[in-house]
Amino acid sequence: MLVTGAAGVLGTALLRQLVVDAGVRQVHAVDVRRGAVQGVTWHLRDVRDADLADLLAGVDVVVHLAVDWSLEAVNSQRSALNVGGTKAVLDAALAAGAPRVVMVTSASVYGALADNAIPLPEDSPLRAVPEGIVADLLQMEALAGQARTDGLDVVVVRPAALVGPGVDTIVTRHFAAPRLLVVKDTSPTWQFCHVDDLAGAFLFLDDLDFLAGLQRARFFRLGAQDLDDVGDVLGLVDDRVAERRGPVEVVVHLLENGREARHR
């Protein structure tokens, strides 16, 4: 397996699971900087480098995580990596004959619309407004679709709002704010995904037989089984004021406890 963006938050979480998985023979980690995980082969380079196809030769699965999620990034620079980097990885995988590419966008590509079903089916149309990083994600989705047409097996994972150590997104900042802003007389529903659960999902998507048995399109939503409204989250925060935990820490705590209970 080869992982791009391997030194990032999600890449690190994935590498930590891969190095202890007996079914994984070798892991190649690609990033512009070396990460902290040992037991993998690091390649310090940009995914847009011209010789990427040479590195992908013989790799069974490419997990593409080299995505800039920063809220402070300049739009043009962020898009150059997110869209340009994704195209480079897909083109290199096609040229190298890689059997599969797994990439991550977000459930936000469906769009936050009043008529969305709850839960939203995975094959729902992508109706998000193409603004900011969501515009990048929609273009990445289009590139994945074109690569499938060209004959590459591309699996796209669309996680719900990501939380966990080191995750910094507009959602985590929303819940970390001194006050949670909501429209009057509404109770928005939230679904979260812990970064370790997302990393663990890649281990299933590395299984060729597992995916071959699924008669579905090559994209998957991923999130916690239960949905929470803002009132539930605030109630949990209030119960933990003495522990000095903020809303995001409470959500992470609940997801971690839920994962431990499922694995017992």
Short mmCIF file of N, CA, C and O in Angstrom, two decimals, residues 30 110 137:
data_model
loop_
_atom_site.label_atom_id
_atom_site.label_comp_id
_atom_site.label_asym_id
_atom_site.label_seq_id
_atom_site.Cartn_x
_atom_site.Cartn_y
_atom_site.Cartn_z
N VAL A 30 4.18 8.78 1.42
CA VAL A 30 4.61 9.91 0.60
C VAL A 30 4.12 11.22 1.21
O VAL A 30 2.94 11.36 1.53
N TYR A 110 -22.56 16.56 -0.71
CA TYR A 110 -23.98 16.37 -0.98
C TYR A 110 -24.76 17.68 -0.88
O TYR A 110 -25.83 17.81 -1.47
N LEU A 137 -13.38 19.81 -3.52
CA LEU A 137 -13.85 18.45 -3.32
C LEU A 137 -14.75 18.00 -4.47
O LEU A 137 -14.68 16.84 -4.90
#
